[in-house]
Structure formats: C-alpha cells, structure tokens
Coordinates of C-alpha atoms in Angstrom, one line a residue:
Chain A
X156 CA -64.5 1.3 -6.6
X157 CA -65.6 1.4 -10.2
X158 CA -69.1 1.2 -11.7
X159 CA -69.3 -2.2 -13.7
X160 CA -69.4 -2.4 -17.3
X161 CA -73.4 -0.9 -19.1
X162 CA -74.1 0.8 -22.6
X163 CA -74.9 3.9 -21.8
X164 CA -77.4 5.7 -24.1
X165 CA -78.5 9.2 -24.2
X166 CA -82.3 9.7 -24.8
X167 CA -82.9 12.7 -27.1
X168 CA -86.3 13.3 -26.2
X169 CA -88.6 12.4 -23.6
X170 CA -90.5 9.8 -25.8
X171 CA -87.2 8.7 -26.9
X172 CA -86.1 8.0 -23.3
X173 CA -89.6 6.2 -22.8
X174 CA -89.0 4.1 -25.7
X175 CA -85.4 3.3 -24.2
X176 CA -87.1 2.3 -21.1
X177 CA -90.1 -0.1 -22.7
X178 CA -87.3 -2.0 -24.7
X179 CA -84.9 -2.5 -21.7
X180 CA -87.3 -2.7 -18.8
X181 CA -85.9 -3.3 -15.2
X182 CA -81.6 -4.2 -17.6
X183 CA -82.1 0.1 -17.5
X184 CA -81.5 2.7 -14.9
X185 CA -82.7 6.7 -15.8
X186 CA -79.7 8.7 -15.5
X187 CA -80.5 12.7 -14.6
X188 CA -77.7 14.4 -11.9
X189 CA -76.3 10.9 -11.4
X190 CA -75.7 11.8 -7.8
X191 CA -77.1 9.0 -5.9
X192 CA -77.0 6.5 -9.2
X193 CA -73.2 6.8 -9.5
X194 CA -72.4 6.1 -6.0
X195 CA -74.7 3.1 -5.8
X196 CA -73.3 1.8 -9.1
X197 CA -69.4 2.6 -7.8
X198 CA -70.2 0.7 -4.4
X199 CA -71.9 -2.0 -7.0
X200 CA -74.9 -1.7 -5.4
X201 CA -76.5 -1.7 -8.5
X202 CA -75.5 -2.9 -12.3
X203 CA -77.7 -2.1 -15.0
X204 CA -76.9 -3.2 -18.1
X205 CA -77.8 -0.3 -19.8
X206 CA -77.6 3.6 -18.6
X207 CA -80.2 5.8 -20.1
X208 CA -79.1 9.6 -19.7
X209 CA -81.8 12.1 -19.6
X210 CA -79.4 14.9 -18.1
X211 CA -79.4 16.9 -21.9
X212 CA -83.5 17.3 -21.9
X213 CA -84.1 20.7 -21.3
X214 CA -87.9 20.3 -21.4
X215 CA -87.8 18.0 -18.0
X216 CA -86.6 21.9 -16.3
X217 CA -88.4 24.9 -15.3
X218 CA -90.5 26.3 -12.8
X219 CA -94.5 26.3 -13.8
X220 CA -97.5 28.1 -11.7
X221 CA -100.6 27.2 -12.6
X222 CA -102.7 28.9 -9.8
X223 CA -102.5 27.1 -6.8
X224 CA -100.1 24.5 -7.9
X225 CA -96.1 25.1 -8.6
X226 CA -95.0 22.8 -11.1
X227 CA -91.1 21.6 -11.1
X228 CA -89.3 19.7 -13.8
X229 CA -88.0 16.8 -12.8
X230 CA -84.5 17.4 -14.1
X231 CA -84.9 20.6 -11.5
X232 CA -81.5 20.7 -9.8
X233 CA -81.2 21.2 -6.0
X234 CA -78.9 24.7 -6.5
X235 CA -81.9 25.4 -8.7
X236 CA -84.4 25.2 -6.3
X237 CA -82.2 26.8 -3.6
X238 CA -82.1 30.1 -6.0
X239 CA -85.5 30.0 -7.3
X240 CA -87.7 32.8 -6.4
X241 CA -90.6 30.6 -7.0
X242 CA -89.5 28.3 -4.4
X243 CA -88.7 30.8 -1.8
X244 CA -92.4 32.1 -1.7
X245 CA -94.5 29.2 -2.6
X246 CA -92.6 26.5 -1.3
X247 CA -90.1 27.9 1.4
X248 CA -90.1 23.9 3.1
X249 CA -87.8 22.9 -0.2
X250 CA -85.4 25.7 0.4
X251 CA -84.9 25.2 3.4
X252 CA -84.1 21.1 3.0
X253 CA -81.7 21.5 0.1
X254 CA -79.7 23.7 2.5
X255 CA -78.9 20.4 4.0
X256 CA -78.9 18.2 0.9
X257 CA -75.0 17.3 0.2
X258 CA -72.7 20.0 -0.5
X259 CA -72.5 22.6 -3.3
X260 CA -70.6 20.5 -5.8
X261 CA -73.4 17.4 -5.5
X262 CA -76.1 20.0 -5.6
X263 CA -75.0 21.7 -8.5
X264 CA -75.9 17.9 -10.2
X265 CA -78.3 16.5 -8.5
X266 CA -81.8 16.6 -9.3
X267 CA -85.4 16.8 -7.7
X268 CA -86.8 14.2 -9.8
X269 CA -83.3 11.9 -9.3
X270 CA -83.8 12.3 -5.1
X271 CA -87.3 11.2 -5.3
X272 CA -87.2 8.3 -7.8
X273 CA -84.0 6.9 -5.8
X274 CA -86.0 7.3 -2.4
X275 CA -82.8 7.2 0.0
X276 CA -85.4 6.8 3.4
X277 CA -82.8 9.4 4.8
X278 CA -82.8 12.4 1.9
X279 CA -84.8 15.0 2.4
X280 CA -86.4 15.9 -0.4
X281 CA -88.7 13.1 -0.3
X282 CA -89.9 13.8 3.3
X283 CA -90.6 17.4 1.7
X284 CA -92.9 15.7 -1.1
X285 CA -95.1 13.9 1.6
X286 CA -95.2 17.0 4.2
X287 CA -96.4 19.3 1.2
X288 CA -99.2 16.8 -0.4
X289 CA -96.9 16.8 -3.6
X290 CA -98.2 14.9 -6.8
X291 CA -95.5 13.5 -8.5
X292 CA -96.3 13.1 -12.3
X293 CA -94.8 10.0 -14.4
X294 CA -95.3 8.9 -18.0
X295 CA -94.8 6.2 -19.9
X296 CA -95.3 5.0 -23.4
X297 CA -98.7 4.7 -22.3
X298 CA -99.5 8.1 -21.2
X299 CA -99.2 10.0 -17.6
X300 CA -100.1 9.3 -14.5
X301 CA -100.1 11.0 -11.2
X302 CA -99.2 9.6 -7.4
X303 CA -99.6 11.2 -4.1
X304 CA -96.4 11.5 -2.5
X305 CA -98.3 9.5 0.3
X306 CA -98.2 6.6 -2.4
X307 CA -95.1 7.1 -4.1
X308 CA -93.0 6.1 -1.7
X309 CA -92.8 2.1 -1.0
X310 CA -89.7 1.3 0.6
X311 CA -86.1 1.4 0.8
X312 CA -85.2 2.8 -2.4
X313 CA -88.4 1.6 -3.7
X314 CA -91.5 3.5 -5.4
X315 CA -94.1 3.3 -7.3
X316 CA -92.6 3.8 -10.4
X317 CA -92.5 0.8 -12.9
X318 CA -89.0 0.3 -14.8
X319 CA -90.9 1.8 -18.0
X320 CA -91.9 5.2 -16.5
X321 CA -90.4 8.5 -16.3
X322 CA -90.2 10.9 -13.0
X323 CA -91.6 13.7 -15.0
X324 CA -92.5 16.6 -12.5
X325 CA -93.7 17.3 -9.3
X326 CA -97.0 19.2 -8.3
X327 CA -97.3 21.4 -5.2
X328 CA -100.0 22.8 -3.4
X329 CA -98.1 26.7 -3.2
X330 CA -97.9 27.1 0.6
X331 CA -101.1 28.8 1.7
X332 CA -101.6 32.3 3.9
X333 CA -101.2 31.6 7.1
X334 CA -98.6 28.3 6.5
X335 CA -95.1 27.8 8.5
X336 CA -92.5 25.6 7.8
X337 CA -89.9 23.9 10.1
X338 CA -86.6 21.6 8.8
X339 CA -84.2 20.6 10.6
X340 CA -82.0 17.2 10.8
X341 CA -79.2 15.8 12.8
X342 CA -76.2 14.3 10.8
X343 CA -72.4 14.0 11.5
X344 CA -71.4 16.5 9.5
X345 CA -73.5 19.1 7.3
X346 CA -74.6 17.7 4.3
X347 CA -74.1 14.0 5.5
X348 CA -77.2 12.0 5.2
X349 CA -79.6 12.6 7.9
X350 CA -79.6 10.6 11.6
X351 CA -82.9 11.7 12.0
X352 CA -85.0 14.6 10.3
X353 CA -88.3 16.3 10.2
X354 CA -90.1 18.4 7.9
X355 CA -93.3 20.5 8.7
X356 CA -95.7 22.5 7.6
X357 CA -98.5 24.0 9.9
X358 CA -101.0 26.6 10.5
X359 CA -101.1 28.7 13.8
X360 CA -103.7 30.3 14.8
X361 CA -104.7 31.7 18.1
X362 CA -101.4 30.2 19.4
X363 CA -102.7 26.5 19.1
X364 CA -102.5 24.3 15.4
X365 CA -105.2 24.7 13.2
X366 CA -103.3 22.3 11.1
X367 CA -99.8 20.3 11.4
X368 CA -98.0 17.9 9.6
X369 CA -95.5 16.0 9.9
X370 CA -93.2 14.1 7.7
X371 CA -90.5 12.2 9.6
X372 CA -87.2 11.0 7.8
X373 CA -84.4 8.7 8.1
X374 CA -86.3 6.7 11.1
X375 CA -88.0 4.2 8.9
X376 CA -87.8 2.8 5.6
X377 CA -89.7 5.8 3.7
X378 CA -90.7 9.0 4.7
X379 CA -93.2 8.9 7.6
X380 CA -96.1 11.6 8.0
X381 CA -96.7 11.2 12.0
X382 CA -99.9 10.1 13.0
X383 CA -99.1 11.7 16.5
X384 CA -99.1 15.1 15.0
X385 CA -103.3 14.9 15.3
X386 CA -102.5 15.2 19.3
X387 CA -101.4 18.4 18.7
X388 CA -104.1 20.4 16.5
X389 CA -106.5 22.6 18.1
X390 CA -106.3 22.0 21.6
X391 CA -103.5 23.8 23.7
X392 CA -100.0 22.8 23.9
X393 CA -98.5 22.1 26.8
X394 CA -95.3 20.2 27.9
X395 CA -97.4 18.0 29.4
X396 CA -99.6 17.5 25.4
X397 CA -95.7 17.5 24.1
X398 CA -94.4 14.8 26.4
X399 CA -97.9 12.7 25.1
X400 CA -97.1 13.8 21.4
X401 CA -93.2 12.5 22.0
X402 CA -94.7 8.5 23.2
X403 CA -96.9 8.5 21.2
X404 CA -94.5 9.0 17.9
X405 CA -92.0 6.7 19.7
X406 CA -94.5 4.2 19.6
X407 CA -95.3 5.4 16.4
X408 CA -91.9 4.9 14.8
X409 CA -90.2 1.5 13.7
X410 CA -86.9 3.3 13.0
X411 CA -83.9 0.9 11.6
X412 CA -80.4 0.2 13.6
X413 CA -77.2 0.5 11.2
X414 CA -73.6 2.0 11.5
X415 CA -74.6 5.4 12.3
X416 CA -77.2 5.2 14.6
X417 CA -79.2 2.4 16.8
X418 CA -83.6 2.3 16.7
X419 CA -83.3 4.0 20.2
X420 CA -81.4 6.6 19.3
X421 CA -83.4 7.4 16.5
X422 CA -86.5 7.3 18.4
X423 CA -85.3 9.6 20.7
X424 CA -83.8 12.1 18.0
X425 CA -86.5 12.3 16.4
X426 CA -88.6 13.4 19.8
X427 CA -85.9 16.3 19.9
X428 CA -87.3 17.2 17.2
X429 CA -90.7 17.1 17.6
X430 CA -90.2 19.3 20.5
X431 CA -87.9 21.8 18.8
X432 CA -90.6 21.6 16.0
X433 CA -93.7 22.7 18.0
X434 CA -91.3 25.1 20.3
X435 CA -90.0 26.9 16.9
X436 CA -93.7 26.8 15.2
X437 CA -95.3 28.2 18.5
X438 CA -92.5 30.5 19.1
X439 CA -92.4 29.6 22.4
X440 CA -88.8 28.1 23.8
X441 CA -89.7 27.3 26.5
X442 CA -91.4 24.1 25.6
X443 CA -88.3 23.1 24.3
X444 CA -86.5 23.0 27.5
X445 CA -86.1 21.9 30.3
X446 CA -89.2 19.3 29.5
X447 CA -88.6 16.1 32.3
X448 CA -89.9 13.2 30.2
Chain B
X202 CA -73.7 -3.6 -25.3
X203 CA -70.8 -1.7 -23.6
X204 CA -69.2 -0.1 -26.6
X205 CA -67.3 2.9 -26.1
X206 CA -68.2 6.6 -27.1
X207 CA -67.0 8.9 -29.1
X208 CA -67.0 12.3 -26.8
X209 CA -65.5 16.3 -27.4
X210 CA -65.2 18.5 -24.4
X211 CA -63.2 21.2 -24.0
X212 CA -60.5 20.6 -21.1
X213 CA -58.8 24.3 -20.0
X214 CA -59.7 25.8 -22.8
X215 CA -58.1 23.1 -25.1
X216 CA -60.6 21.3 -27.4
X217 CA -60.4 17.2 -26.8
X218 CA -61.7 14.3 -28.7
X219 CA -62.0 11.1 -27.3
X220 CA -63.5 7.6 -27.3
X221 CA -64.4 6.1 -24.1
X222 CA -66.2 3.3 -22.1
X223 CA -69.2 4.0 -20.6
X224 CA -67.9 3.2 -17.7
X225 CA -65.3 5.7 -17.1
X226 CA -66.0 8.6 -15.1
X227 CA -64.4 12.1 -15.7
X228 CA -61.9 11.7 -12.8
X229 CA -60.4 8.7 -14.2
X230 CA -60.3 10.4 -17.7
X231 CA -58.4 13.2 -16.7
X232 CA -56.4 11.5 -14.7
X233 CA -55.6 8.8 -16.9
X234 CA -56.2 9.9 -20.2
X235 CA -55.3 13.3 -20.7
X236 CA -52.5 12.9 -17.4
X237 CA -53.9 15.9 -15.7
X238 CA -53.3 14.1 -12.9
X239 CA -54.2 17.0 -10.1
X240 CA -57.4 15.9 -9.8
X241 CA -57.1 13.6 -7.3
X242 CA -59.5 10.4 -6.9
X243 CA -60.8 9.7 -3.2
X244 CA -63.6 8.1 -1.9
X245 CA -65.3 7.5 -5.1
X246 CA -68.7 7.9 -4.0
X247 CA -69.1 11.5 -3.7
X248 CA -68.2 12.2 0.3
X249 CA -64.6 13.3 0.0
X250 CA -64.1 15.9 -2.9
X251 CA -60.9 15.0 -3.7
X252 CA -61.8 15.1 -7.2
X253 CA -64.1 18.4 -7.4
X254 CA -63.4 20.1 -10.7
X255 CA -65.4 22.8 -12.5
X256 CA -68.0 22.0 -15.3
X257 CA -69.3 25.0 -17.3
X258 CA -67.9 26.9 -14.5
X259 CA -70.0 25.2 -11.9
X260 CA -67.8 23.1 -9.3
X261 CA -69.1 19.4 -9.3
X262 CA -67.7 16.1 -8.2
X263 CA -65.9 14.6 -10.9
X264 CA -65.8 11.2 -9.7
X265 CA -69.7 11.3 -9.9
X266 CA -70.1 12.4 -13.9
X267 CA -69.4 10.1 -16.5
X268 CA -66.9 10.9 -19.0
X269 CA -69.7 10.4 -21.4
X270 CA -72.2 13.1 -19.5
X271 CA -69.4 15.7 -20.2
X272 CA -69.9 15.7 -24.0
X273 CA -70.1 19.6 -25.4
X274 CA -69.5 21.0 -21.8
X275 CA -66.3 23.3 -20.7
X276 CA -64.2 21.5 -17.6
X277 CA -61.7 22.8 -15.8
X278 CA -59.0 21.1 -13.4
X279 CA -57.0 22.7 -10.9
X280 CA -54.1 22.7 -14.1
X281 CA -56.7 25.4 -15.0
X282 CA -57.3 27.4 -12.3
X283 CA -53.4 27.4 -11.7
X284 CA -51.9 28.2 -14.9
X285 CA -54.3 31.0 -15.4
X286 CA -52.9 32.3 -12.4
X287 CA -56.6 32.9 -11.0
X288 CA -55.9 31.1 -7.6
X289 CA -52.4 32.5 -7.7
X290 CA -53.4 34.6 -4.0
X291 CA -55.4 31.5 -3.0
X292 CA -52.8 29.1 -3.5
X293 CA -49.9 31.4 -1.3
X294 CA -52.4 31.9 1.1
X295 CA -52.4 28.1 1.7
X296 CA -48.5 28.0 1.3
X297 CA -48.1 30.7 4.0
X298 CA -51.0 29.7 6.8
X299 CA -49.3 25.7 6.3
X300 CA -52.7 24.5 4.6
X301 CA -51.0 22.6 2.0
X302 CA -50.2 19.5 4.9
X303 CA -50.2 16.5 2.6
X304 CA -51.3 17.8 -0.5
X305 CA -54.0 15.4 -1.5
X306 CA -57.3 17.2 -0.4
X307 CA -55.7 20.5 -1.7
X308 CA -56.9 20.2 -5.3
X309 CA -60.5 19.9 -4.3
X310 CA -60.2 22.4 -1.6
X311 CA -58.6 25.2 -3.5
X312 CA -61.3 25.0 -6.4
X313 CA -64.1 24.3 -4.0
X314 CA -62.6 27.9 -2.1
X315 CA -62.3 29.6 -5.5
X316 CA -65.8 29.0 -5.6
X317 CA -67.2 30.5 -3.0
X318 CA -64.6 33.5 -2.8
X319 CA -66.2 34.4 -6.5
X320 CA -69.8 33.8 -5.4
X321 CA -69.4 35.6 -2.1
X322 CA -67.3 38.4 -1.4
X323 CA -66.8 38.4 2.6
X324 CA -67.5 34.9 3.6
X325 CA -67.4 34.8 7.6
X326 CA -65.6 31.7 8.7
X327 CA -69.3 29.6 9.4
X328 CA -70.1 30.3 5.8
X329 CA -66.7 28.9 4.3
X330 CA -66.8 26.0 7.4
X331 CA -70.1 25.8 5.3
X332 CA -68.9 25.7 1.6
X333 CA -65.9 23.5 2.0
X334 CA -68.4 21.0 4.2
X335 CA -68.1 18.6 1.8
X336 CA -64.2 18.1 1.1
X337 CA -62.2 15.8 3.6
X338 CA -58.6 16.6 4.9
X339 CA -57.3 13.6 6.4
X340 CA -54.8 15.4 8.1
X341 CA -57.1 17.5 9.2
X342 CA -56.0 20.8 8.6
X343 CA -59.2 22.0 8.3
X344 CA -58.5 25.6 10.5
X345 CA -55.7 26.2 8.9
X346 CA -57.4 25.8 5.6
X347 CA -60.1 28.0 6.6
X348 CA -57.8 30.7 7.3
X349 CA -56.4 30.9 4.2
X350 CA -59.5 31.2 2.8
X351 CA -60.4 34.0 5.0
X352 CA -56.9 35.7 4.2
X353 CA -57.8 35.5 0.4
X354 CA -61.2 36.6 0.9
X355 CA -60.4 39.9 3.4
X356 CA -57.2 40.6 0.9
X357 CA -59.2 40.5 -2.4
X358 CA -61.9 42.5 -0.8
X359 CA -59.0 45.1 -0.2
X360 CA -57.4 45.1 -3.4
X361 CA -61.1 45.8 -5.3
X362 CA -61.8 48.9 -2.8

C-alpha cells in the first residue's frame, strides 16, 4: 500500500524543525531514518498531514563523552552504533541489540532517536534505554528537557514526548568496571520483530549479583524493567532461587496475545530467558538446563 | 498542502531532475518515472527487499525513502550494478547454481550479496544466511542463492591472491 497524501517539509535547522513542529502540532510527524514512520504510514496506520524531515541535520549526529555519560545524537543511525568504537566499550548492551534490529539495508536508515520516539513495545532499542538508566533529551521552542527512559516510555507507540518536541539525544551512564551485558530475543526470522526479548546489565561479584537489571521487551505494551530481578541480587542462585525468579516475572508480566504469539507463550519465553540470562551472566550452564519447573 | 517537489539526484551516474509528490517513494519513482523498472516493489513495508537499491553506496530499502529524502544523494539500481559489469561473476554465479528461480527477489538479492561480498571478503555461509536475512524468495531458493554467493565470494578471493 501507499502512504496517503502530506506536505512534506524539510527542517533546515533544529530550531527550524521546532518551529515546523509548534505551527503544525499533532497534523506533523518528525521524519529522521523513516524506518518505522514509512511502514506505518504505507499500512495507513498513520496520516499526518504534514511530514517534517530532519534526516539532512548533521548536528542531531555524533558520539559525545562527557566523563561518565556517552552522549548520542538522535539522528545516530543503527549501523552507526554497530561500528562505533564508543559504543563497543561504553555501551557494549547497544551493540549487541542492533545486531538484531532489522537487517542491514533498514539499519543503514534507521535511527536511535527514530526507534525510541516511535516506541514499537517489541524493538529493542528502547528496552536498551530503560536497562541502561538512559536520559533521553528533547527540546522544544521552549527549551530542553530531560526524561528517564523509565518515564519516557507510555505505551504502545506512545511517549512522553508532546507533538512540539524534538528526540534530541540520548544520555548514558558508560557501562561501569565490573558491568556485563546479556541480549538476546526470540523472533521468526533474524531481524524480525521480537516474540519475546531481554536486555541486561549486571554486576557479578563473588559469583552472586551485586546488581541486575532487567528490561523485558515485546511482553507488554512498553519496555518492562522486572521487578523479579531483586530476587536475584546478593543472595545465591540456585535453580531452586531461578524457578522463584521465573513465577514471580510470570506473574509479573501482562504480556499481549496477537498473530505471532499468545500471553502464555510469551510468558513462558520470556522465563527462557531469564534463565539463559542468569546461566550466561553466572557462567554457569548448568542452571539453564535441565531445571523441572 | 501536498504540492509536489522539485528534487535532483543522480541515478547510475546520470544526473536527474524531477518534480514529485511527497508522497512517492523512490521505488515507485524509479520504477515509474525513470522506467528502471528492476527494482522490484514487494511488500511495501520494509520486510521483503524486493526493492533494495544502493544510496551513496550504502544498500537501503527503497520502498522506505521518499523520493523527496533522496535530493543531492547518488542511487544506484541493479541497471547499475549490471551495466557496469561489477556483479557480472555474481550474476553467472546465480545463472549456473539455478538461483535465478522466478526472478523477482533477484534484484534485491544480488545488490544486497554485492554488499556483503565488498564489505567481507570470505563470508561463511551463517554470515551471508545473515546478510541476505532480510530479503524473501518466495520460491524459496534460498540454498541455492546462498551458494552462489559463496561461489562468488571463494572465486573473487582467488582471482585477488
């Protein structure tokens, strides 16, 4: 299917797309890699009456690290952050996930910023944000402002951005000594939005979790950070503390039924998960099979 | 509101000038404005890659860019890549291992292949399973397309020794 009929205007500076954006309120939509706006506008899933394309500013780009924090452009693409240097060292979680977002064609469009304004409950790069305490920076005609992941995301598609702000950047904490990541999602085919996925980021120490977080995807209608990950930090893992971990997160989880994949299989996927998770972090296998629930 | 726009690309080297809708996305204008009618239009959402072309030398999915978004940038369609002669080896290989089957997906698979084979010299057969992930064949003639790939891959790693 085609995209309906819009005007299509490209912003020639980031005060110039703001000013697009006050006089056009929720009529725009912000076009960077286009790679989840086109789809949803050829499926008619969305109409704006107005297309504002922020894809030729240069100054939404770049990799910043201002001590602790990495900074990344919004307009950031995905092959980007799969090449950049600055990623593989202080954010190795976001490498990893792009691995898995789309293919090579989509992710030599698509854009950090564009994932996490869209808020697809299934993409990954969202479920990164919340795992790694990202602040995501917006500004508007107004000035900036800056949401906790944690806040950001609202619902299916659905953030806290209002229709007159700008996905500017993202902050994140650089992954600390000590810190180890784990990604991994289940999808039909490689690159296929995600059944069920999990990203984490822990601290070991000792053999037990001095820290673990865990930001579930595709099993609800925004990226989850599992309250049932607290079971498991600082006291010794078991497959009996992993079975109690697995309920509790099933109980924990409200995940939604659609063509690919009903709640209970979710649920359970995402359990799979969990257990690979802690198995991989741990380095220890064996709590990853053979576990009777 | 919807006015069209004025746009200048360059399509295989040739400079073009053009006014389009908004609306229209670079498949269609290739397709059905400049008849380079290789490209081939699938899915329409992104999943299929019937329609991957190249972009300042970067493969992207053609059915996902606006006409419009392509102002100032360099594309190239499999017309291209195939009267340049650059995939000549790649396109025999597909001839001789019988990975042409119906045709449609071969477009998309043959630039998509091209762009691995010049980012990676010795692809193993997981990594191209990998790259060409993202491109359908209906009739699925997906091993048969991976071993031409691999064919290419091994004999252009031959001829550079």
């Amino acid at each position: 299917m085609k995209a309906a009929a819009f005007a299509y205007a490209r912003a020639t500076s980031v005060a110039n797309a703001l000013e697009l954006l006050a006089a056009h309120g929720d009529r725009a939509k912000v076009l960077s890699g286009g790679q989840s706006l086109m789809p949803a506008m050829n499926l008619r899933l969305v109409s704006p009456d107005i297309v504002v394309d922020i894809g030729g500013l240069h100054e939404l780009g770049g990799f910043t690290l201002k001590k602790d924090i990495l900074v990344i452009g919004a307009l950031t693409r995905h092959v980007d952050l799969l090449r950049s240097g600055e990623v593989a060292v202080h954010a190795p979680l976001l490498r990893d996930a792009v691995a898995h977002v789309a293919h090579p064609a989509i992710r030599n469009r698509g854009t950090l910023g564009g994932s996490l304004a869209h808020a697809d409950p299934a993409s990954e790069l969202p479920a990164c944000a919340v795992t790694l305490d990202a602040t995501i920076v917006v500004r508007s005609a107004g000035g900036e402002r800056r949401i906790a992941a944690g806040e950001f995301f609202r619902g299916i598609y659905e953030t806290a951005l209002s229709s007159e702000e700008l996905l500017v950047a993202v902050e994140l904490p650089v992954a600390g000594e000590g810190s180890t990541f784990f990604f991994q999602e289940f999808a039909r085919r490689h690159g296929d939005y995600a059944i069920a996925g999990l990203a984490a980021r822990s601290v070991v120490k000792s053999g037990t979790f001095a820290d673990l977080q865990l930001g579930f995807f595709a099993v609800g209608d925004r990226p989850l950070l599992a309250v049932a990950a607290r079971r498991l930090i600082n006291v010794s893992i078991t497959p009996v503390t992993v079975a109690e971990a697995v309920a509790a997160l099933t109980d924990e989880l409200d995940p939604q039924e659609d063509q690919l994949a009903s709640a209970a299989m979710r649920r359970h996927l995402a359990g799979v998960l969990l257990r690979r998770c802690v198995a991989t972090l741990l380095s220890r296998p064996e709590l990853d099979v053979g576990v009777a629930e | 509101m919807t006015a069209p726009v004025p746009v200048s690309l360059l399509v295989n080297g040739d400079p073009v000038e053009a006014i389009v809708l908004p609306r229209l996305n670079l498949a269609d204008f290739l397709r059905d404005n400049l008849k380079l009618t290789g490209t081939h239009v699938g899915c329409e959402h992104g999943v299929c890659g019937a329609c991957t072309v190249r972009v300042n030398g970067e493969i992207v999915r053609s059915c996902l860019i606006l006409a419009v978004q392509a102002q100032g940038s360099s594309v190239e369609t499999i017309e291209g890549l195939s009267d340049s002669g650059e995939i000549a080896d790649l396109q025999a290989a597909f001839r001789e291992r019988n990975a042409l089957q119906c045709g449609y997906c071969t477009p998309g698979m043959l630039i998509t292949a091209q762009d691995l084979l010049k980012h990676t010299s010795a692809p193993d057969r997981g990594a191209i399973r990998d790259h060409l992930s993202g491109n359908y064949c209906r009739c699925t003639g997906y091993q048969a397309i991976v071993d031409a790939v691999e064919a290419t891959a091994r004999a252009r790693a031959e001829r550079s020794t």
